[in-house]
Every structure is written in C-alpha cells, then in structure tokens.
Tab-separated table of C-alpha atoms in Angstrom:
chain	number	residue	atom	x	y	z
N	1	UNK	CA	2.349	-1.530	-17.517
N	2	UNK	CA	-0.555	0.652	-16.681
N	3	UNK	CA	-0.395	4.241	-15.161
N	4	UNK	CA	-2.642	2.700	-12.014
N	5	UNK	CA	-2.249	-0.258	-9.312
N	6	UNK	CA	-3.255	-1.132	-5.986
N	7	UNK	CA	-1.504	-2.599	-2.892
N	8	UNK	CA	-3.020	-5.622	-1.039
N	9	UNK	CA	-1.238	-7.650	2.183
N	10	UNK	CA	-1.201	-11.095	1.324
N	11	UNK	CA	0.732	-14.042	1.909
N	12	UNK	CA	0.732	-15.174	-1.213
N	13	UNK	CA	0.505	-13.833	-4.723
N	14	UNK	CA	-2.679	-12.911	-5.797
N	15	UNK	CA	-3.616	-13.522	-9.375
N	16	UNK	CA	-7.588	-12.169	-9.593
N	17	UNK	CA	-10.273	-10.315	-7.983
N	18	UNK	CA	-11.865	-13.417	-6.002
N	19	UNK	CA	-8.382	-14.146	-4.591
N	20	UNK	CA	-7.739	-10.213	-3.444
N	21	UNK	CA	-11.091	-9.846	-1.853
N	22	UNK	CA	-10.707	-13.368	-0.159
N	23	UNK	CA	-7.751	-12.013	1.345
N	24	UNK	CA	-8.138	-8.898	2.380
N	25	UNK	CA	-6.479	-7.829	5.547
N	26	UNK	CA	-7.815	-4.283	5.981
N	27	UNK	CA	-6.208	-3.908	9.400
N	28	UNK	CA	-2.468	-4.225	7.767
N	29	UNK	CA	-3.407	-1.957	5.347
N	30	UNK	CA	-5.158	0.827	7.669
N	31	UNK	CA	-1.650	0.405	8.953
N	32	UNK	CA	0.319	0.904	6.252
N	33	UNK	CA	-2.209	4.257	5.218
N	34	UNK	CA	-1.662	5.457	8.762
N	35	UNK	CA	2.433	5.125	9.175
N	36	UNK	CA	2.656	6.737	5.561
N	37	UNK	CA	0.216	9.677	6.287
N	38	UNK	CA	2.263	9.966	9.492
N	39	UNK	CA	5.441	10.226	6.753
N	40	UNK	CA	4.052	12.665	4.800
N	41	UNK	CA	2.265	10.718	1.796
N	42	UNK	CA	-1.545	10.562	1.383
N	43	UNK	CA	-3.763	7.994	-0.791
N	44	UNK	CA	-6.553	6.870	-0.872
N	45	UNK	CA	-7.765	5.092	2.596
N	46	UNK	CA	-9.811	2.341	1.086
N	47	UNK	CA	-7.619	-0.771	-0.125
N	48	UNK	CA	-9.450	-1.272	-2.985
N	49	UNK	CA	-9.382	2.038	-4.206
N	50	UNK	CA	-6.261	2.593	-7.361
N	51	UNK	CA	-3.612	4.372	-6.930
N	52	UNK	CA	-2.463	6.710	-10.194
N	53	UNK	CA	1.077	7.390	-11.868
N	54	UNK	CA	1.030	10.065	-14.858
N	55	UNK	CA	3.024	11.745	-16.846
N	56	UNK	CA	2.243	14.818	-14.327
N	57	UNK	CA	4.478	12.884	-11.826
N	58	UNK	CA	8.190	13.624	-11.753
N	59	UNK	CA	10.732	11.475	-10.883
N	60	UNK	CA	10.982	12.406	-7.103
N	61	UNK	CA	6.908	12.125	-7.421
N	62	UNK	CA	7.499	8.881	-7.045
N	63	UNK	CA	10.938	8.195	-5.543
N	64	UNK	CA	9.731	10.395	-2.234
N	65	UNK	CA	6.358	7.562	-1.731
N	66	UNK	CA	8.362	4.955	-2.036
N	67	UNK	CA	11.585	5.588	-0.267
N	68	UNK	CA	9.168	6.256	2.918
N	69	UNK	CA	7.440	3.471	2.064
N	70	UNK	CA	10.334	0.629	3.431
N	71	UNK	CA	10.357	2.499	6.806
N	72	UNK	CA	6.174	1.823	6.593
N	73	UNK	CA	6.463	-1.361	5.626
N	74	UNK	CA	9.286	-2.049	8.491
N	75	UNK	CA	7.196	-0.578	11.028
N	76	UNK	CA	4.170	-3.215	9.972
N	77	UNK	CA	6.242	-6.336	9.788
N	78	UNK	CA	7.813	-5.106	13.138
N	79	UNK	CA	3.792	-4.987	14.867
N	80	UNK	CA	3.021	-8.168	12.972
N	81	UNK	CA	5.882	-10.052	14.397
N	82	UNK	CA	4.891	-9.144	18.050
C-alpha cells in the first residue's frame, strides 16, 4: 500500500479514473471537507487532490483524522437521508 490515497462518494466501488470522475459528487465531498475542518482536520479542498501518510506521521497522526472522521461521515449520511 502506498503512502497516498484519495476519498471519493460513490455508490459503488470504483475501480479507475473514468469511473471516479464519472461519479463525482463534489457537493458530498465539500461536505465532508467542511464538517472535518469544523472538527479540527484540514486537507486538501479539491476531491481529486491526494492525501499523504509518511513516516513523519505518528500513530495519533492518523488515529485523531480518522476517529473524527465517523462523526463527519454520520453527519453526511444524516443530510443525505433528509
């Protein structure tokens, strides 16, 4: 596994390039950017920008993102559903 990935909203699993940019839904993921600023992590605004793990990053580096992340998430289903 490489030290870089992106996130995309799909409903489905997406296997190459043509299939993320067919389904990009840039509204769910100015979402997701927004309720995770509002929790205290910053990336990169643009969905088809990387994300980056190195060796630099600690353990709670990473734990902290992603632990805040399931509230995020929660939040955006809960909108979705409405």
């Amino acid at each position: 596994v490489g030290p870089l990935f992106q996130i995309h909203f799909a409903d489905r699993r997406l296997h190459n390039y043509r299939e993320v940019v067919a389904s990009c839904r840039a509204e769910e993921y100015s979402r997701f950017w927004r309720a995770m600023l509002e929790r205290g992590v910053y990336f990169n605004p643009v969905q088809q920008e990387c994300w980056f793990v190195s060796s630099a990053h600690t353990e709670d580096d990473v734990r902290a993102p992603v632990e805040r992340a399931h509230p995020a998430l929660a939040e955006i289903h809960e909108h979705a559903m409405r």
